[in-house]
Protein backbone atom coordinates (compact mmCIF):
# COMPACT_ATOMS: atom_id res chain seq x y z
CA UNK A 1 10.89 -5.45 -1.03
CA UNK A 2 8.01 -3.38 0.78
CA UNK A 3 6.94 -6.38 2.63
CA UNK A 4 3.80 -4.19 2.51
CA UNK A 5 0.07 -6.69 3.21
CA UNK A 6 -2.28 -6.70 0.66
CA UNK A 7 -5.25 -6.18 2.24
CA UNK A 8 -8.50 -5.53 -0.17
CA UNK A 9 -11.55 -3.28 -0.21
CA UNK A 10 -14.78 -3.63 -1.27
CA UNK A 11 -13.62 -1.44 -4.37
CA UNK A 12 -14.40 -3.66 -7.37
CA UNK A 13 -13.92 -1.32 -10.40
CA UNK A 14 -10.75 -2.43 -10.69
CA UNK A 15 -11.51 -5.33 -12.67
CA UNK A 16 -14.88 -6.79 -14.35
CA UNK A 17 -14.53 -10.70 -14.69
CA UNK A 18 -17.13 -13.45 -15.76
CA UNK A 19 -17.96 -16.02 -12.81
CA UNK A 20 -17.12 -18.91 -15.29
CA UNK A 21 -13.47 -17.26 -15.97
CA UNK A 22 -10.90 -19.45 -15.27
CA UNK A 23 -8.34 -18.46 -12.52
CA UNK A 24 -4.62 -19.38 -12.58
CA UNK A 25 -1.73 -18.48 -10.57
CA UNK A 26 0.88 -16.76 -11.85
CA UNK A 27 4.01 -18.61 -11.60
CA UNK A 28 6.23 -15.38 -11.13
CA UNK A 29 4.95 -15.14 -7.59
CA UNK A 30 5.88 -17.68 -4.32
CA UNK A 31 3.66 -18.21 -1.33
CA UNK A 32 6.22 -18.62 2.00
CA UNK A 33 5.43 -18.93 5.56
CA UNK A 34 8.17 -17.50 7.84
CA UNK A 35 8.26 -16.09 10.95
CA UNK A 36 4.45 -16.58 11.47
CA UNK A 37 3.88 -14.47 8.51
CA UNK A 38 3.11 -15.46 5.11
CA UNK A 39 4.31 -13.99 2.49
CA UNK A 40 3.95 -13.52 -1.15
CA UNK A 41 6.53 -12.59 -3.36
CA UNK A 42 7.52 -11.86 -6.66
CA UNK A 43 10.28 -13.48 -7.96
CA UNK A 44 11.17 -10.94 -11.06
CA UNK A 45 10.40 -7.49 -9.52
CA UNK A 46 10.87 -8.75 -5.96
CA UNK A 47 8.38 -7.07 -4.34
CA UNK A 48 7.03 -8.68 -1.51
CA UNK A 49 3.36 -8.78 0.66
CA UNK A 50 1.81 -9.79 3.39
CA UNK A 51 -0.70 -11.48 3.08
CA UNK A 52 -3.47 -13.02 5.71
CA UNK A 53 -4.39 -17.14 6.07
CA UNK A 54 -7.32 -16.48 4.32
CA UNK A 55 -5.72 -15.01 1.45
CA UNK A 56 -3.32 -18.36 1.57
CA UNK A 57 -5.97 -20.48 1.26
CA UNK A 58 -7.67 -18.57 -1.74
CA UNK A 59 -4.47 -18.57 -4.11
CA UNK A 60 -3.41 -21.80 -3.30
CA UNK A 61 -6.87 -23.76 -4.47
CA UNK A 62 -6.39 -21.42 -7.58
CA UNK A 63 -2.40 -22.22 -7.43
CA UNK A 64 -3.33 -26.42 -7.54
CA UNK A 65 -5.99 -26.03 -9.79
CA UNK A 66 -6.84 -23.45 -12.34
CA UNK A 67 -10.72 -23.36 -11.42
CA UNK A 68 -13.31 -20.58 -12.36
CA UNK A 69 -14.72 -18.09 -10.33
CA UNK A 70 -18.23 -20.29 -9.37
CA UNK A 71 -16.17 -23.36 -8.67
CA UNK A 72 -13.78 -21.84 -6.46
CA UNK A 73 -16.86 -20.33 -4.79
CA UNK A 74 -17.76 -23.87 -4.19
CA UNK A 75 -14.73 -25.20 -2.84
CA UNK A 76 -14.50 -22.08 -0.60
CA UNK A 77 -17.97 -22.61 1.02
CA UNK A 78 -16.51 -24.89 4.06
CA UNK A 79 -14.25 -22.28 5.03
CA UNK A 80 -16.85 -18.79 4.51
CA UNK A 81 -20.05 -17.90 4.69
CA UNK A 82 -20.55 -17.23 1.12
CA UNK A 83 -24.18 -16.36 2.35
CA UNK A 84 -23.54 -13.54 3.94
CA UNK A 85 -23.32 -10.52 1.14
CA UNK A 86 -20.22 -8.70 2.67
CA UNK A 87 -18.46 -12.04 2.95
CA UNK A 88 -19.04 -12.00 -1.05
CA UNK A 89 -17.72 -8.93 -1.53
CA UNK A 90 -14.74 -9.10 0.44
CA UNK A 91 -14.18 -11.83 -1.59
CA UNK A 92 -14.61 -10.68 -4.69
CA UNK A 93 -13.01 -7.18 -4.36
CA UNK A 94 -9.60 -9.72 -3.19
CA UNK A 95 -10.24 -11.46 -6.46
CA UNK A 96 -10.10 -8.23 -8.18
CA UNK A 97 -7.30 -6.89 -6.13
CA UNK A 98 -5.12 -10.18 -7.10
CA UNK A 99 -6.47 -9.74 -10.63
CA UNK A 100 -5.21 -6.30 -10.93
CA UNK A 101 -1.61 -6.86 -9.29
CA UNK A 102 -0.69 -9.75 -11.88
CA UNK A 103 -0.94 -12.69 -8.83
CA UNK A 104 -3.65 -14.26 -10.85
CA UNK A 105 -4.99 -14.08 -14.30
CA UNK A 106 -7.66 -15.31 -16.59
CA UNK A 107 -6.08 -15.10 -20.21
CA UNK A 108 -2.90 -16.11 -21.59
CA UNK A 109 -2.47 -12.37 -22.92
CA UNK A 110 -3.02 -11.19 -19.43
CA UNK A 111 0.02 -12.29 -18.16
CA UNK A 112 2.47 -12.06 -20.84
CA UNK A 113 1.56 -7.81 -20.56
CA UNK A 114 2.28 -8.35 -16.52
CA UNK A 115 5.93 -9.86 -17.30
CA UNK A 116 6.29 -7.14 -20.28
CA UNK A 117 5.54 -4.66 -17.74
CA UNK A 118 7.37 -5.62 -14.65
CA UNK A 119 10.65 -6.67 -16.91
CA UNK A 120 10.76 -2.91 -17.99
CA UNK A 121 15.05 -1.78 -17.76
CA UNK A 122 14.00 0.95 -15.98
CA UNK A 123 11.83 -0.48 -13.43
CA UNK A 124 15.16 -3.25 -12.74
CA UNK A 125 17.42 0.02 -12.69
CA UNK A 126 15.14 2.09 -9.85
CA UNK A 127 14.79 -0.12 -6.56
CA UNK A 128 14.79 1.75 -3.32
CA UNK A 129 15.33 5.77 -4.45
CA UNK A 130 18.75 4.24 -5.80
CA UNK A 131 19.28 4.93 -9.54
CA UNK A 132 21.74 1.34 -10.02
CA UNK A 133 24.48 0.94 -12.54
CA UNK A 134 25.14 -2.58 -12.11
CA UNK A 135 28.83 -3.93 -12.34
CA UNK A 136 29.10 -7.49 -10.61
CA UNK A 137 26.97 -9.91 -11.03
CA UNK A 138 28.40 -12.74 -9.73
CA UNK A 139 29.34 -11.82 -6.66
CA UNK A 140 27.07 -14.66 -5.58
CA UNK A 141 28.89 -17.52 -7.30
CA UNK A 142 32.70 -15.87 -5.97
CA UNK A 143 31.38 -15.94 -2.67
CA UNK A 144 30.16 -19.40 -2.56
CA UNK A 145 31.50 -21.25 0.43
CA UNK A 146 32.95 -18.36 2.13
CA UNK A 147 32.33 -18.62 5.89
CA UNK A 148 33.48 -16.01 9.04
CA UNK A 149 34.18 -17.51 11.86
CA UNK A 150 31.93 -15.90 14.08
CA UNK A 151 31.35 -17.26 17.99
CA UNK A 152 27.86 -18.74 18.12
CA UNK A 153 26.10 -16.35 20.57
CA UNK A 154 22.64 -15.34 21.43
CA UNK A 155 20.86 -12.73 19.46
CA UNK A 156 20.91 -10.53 23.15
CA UNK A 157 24.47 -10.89 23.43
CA UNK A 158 25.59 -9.99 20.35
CA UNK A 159 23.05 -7.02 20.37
CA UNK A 160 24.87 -5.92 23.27
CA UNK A 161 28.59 -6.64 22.15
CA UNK A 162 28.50 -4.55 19.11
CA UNK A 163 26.32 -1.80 21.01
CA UNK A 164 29.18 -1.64 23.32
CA UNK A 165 32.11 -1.56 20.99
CA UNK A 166 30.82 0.62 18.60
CA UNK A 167 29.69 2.84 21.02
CA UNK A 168 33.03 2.87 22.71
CA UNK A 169 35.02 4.03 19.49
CA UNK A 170 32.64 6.42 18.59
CA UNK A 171 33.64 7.85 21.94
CA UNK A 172 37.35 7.65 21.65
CA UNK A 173 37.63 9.17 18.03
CA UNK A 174 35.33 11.86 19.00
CA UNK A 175 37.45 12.89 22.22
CA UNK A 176 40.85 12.20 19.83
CA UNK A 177 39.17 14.79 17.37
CA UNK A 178 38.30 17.65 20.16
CA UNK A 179 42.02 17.26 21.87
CA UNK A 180 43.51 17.80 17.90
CA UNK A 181 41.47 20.65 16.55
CA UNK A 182 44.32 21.98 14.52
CA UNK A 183 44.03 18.74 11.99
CA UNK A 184 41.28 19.71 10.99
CA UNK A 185 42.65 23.06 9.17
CA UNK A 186 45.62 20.82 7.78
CA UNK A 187 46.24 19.78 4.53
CA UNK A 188 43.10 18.65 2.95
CA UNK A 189 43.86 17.39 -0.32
CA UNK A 190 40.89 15.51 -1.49
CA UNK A 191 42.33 13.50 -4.39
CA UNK A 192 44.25 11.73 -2.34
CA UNK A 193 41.33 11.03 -0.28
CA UNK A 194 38.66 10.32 -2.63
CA UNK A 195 40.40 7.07 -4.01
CA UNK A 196 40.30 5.91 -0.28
CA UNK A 197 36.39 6.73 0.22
CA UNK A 198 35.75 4.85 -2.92
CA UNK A 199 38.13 2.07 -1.39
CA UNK A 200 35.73 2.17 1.79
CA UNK A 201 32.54 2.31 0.52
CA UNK A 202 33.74 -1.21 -1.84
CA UNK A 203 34.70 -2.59 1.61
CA UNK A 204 30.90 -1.52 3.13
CA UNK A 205 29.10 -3.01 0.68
CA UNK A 206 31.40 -6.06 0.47
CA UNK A 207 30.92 -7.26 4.05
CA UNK A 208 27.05 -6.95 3.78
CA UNK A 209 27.78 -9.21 0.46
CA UNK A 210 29.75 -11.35 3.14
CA UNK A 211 27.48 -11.74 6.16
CA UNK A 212 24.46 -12.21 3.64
CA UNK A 213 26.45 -15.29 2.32
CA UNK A 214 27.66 -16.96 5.75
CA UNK A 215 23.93 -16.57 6.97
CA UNK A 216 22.22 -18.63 4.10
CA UNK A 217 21.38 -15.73 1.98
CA UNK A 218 21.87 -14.95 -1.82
CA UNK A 219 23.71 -11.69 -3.52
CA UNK A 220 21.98 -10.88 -6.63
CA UNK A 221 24.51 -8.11 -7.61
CA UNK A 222 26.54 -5.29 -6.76
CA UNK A 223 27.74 -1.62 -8.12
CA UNK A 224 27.52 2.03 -7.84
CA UNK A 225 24.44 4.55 -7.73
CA UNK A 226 22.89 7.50 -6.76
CA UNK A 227 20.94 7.24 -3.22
CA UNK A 228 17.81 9.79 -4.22
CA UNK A 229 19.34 10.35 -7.32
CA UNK A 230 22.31 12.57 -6.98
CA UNK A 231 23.90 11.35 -3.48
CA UNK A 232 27.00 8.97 -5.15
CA UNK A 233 26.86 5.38 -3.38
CA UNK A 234 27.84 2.09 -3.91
CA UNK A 235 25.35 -0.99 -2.97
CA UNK A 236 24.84 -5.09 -2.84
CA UNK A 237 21.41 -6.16 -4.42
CA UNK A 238 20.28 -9.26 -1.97
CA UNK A 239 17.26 -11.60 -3.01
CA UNK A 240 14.98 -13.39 -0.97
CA UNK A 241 16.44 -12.14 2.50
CA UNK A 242 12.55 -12.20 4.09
CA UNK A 243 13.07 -15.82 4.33
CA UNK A 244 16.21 -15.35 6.79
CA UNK A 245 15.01 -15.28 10.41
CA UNK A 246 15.20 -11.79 11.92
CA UNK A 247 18.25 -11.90 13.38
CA UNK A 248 19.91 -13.19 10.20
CA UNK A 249 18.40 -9.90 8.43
CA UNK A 250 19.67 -7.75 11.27
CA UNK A 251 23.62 -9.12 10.75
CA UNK A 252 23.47 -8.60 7.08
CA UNK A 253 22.25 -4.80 8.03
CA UNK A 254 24.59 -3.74 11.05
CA UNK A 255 27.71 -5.22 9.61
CA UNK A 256 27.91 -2.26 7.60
CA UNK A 257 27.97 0.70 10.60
CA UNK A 258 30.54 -1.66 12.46
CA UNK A 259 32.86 -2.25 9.58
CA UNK A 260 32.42 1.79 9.10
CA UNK A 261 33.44 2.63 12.40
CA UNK A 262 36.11 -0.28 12.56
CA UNK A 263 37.56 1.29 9.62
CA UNK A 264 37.81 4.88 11.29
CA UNK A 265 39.52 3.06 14.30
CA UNK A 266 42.41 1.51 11.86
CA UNK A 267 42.57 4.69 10.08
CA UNK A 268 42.72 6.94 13.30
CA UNK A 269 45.88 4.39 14.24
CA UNK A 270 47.68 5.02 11.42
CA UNK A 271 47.02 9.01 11.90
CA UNK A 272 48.89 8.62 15.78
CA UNK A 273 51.35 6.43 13.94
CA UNK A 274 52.36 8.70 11.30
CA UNK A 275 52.90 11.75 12.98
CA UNK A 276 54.52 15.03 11.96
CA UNK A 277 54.26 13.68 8.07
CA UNK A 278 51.91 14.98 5.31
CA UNK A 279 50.16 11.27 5.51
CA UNK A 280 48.96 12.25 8.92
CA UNK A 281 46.74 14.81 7.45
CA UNK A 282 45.23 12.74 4.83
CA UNK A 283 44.82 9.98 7.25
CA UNK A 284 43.00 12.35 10.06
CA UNK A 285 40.53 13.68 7.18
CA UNK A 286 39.80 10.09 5.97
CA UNK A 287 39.27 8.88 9.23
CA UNK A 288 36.86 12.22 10.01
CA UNK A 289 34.81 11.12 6.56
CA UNK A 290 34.56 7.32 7.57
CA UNK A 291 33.31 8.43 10.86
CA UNK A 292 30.34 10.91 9.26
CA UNK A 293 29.63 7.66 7.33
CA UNK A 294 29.54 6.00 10.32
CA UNK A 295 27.24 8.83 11.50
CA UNK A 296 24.89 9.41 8.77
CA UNK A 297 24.53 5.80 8.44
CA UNK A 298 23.09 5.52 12.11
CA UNK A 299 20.45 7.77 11.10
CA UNK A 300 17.07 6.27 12.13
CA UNK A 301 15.29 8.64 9.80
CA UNK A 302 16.48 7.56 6.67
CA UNK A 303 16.56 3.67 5.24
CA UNK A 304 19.81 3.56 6.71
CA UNK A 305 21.70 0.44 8.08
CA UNK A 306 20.97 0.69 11.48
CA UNK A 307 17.17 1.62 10.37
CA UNK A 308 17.35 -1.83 8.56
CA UNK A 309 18.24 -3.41 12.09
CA UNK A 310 15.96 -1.84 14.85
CA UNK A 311 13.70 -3.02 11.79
CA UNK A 312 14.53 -6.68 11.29
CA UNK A 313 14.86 -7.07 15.61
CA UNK A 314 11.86 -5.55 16.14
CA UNK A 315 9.84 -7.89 14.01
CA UNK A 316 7.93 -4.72 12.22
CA UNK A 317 7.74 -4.88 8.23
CA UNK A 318 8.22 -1.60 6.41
CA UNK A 319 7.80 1.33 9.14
CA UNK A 320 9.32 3.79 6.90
CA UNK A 321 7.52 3.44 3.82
CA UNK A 322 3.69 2.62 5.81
CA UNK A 323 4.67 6.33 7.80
CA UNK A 324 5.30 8.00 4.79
CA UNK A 325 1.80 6.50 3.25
CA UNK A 326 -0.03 7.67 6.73
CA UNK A 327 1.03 11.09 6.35
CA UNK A 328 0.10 11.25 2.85
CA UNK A 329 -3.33 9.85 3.59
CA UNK A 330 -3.74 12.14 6.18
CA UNK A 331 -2.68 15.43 4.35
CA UNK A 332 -4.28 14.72 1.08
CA UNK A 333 -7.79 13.40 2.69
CA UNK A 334 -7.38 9.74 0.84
CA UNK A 335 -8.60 6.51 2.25
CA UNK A 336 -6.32 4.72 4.40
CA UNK A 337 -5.53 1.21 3.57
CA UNK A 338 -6.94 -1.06 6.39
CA UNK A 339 -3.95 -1.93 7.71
CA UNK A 340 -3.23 1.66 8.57
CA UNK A 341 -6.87 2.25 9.85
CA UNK A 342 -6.85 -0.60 12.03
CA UNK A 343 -3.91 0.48 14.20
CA UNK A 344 -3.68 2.36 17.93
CA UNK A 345 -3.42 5.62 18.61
CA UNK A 346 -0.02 4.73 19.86
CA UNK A 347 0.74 3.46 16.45
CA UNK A 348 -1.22 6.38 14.18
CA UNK A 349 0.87 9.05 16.62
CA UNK A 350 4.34 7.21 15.39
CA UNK A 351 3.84 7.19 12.22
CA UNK A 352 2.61 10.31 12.12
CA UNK A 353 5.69 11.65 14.18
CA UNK A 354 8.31 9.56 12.03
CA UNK A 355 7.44 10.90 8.42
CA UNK A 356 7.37 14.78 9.87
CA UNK A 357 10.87 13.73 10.83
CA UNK A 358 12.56 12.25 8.18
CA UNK A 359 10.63 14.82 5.65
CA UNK A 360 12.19 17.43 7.65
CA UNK A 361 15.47 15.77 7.72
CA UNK A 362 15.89 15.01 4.18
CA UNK A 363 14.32 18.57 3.35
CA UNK A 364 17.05 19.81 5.51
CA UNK A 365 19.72 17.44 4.05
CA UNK A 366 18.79 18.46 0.38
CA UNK A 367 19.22 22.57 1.20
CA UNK A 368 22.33 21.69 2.90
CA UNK A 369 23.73 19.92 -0.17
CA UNK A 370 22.40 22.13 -2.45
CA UNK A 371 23.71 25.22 -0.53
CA UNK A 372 27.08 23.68 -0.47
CA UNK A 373 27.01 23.48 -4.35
CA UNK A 374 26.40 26.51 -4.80
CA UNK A 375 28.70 28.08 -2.64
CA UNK A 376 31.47 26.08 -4.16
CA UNK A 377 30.14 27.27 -8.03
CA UNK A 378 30.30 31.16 -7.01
């Protein structure tokens, strides 16, 4: 879910329509206000926009009645002034731009090609660079009712609880790694750890399942995929989380580095515990692979967990994906969407800065991986 507003353009070759064409709203989409945002979203490909009040107030006279183009003009005349040629533009380039994204439609035909189209298997199976293989789908319905008991603190306090405690045992595995170097060239035999990884990754996934449920959200489905299509991960499909306040959206997101560095904290136990055995080797390399997890999945530069959190506190919709669109703009010469163009320089210079880093970080990433690979062929 982008999240991403749709703001129009006076660009009106999208679509060609008569002035006595009747409008209707298509019932796949949902109009919400929340957070002092509205929102539109659509309920079968769940992509979601943000729209402005204006916009609101255009698609819901077409939403309560299906009216033509002149007689919404009509109705619309206390609010704009349809005298003024830009104002009737604007307005009919949004028209077109609503036209040509399936929110409205004038024909019957119309709109069964939209639901054809957006109902495609492979469109459902690519959702966020993660090729899906979906395995439980009622994880919804088995999780009904189940509530942690969590103490009811402020969103500040618990910010600074789990920025305290996870920093902490970051810092005490890492020290417990550098005094025990000679683990790390002990027995590393990695089908007996693999089974435990897959083990931990259920477990990741499973708590954001968890937390979605005790704050009021819904869990669409869960499996396995490939994150950029060849990085092996397992994932929780959530619907409709924009409507959760942002704190709400921030638990469901950090629940999965603290269970991930929880994890390396129970497993590092059991290494101290077991001692001069062979399951003190496995146990320090599984607890050295839950902590990279742990690692990797702080990574601000990818659409990591924590990413998902300084996100969701911060208020901001979609950083990653409206940088990624700047830089593109900007190195291909194409027309910026206004919502990009009508930023600060403060603003323009982050983007800017954060999709040069994460393309060089997952360029990096990639030649790593690869370079592994084929080092371990030859």
């Amino acid at each position: 879910m982008a999240g991403e507003p749709l703001i129009y353009d006076n660009n009106q070759d999208a679509f060609h329509f008569s002035s006595t064409s009747r409008l209707q709203f298509n019932d796949l989409f949902e109009i919400s206000d929340i957070d002092n945002n509205i929102y539109l979203y659509n309920k079968q490909t769940e992509k979601l926009f943000r729209i402005p009040a204006h916009a609101k107030l255009i698609l819901s006279k077409i939403r309560e009645s299906n009216v033509t183009f002149d007689e919404l003009f009509r109705d619309l005349g206390e609010s704009f002034d349809l005298k003024n040629p830009d104002v009737t533009n604007q307005l009919t380039a949004f028209i077109n731009q609503m036209l040509n994204v399936g929110v409205i439609f004038t024909h019957t035909h119309n709109l069964e090609e939209e639901k054809s189209s957006n109902g495609t298997m492979w469109k459902d199976k690519i959702d966020g660079r993660i090729l899906k293989f979906n395995l439980i789908s009622t994880l919804d319905e088995d999780l009904q009712g189940f509530k942690l008991k969590l103490p009811a603190w402020s969103k500040k306090t618990w910010t600074i609880t789990i920025s305290i405690y996870t920093l902490s045992l970051c810092l005490f595995i890492y020290i417990f790694m550098m005094d025990n170097p000679s683990l790390f060239y002990g027995s590393r035999n990695y089908f007996l750890i693999i089974p435990w990884l897959i083990v931990h990754l259920t477990g990741h996934e499973l708590m954001h399942a968890i937390m979605c449920k005790h704050v009021g959200g819904k869990v669409k489905e869960a499996g396995v995929g490939l994150l950029y299509y060849f990085i092996p991960v397992a994932y929780v499909r959530t619907a409709e989380t924009f409507k959760l306040s942002s704190g709400k959206r921030a638990a469901i997101a950090v629940v999965g580095p603290v269970y991930d560095i929880t994890m390396a904290l129970i497993t590092l136990v059991i290494t101290i515990l077991t001692e001069g055995t062979f399951f003190h080797y496995i146990a320090f390399h599984i607890m050295v692979f839950q902590f990279s997890l742990f690692i990797f999945n702080c990574n601000p530069l990818l659409p990591t967990d924590l990413f998902r959190t300084i996100e969701s506190l911060s208020g901001q919709i979609n950083v990653r994906g409206r940088s990624l669109k700047f830089l593109k703009g900007m190195v291909i010469k194409k027309s910026l969407p206004l919502y990009l163009k009508n930023i600060s320089v403060k603003m323009k210079f982050f983007y800017f800065t954060y999709s040069i880093l994460s393309v060089l970080y997952l360029s990096l990433l990639i030649y790593l991986t690869l370079n592994i690979i084929i080092k371990a062929i030859n």
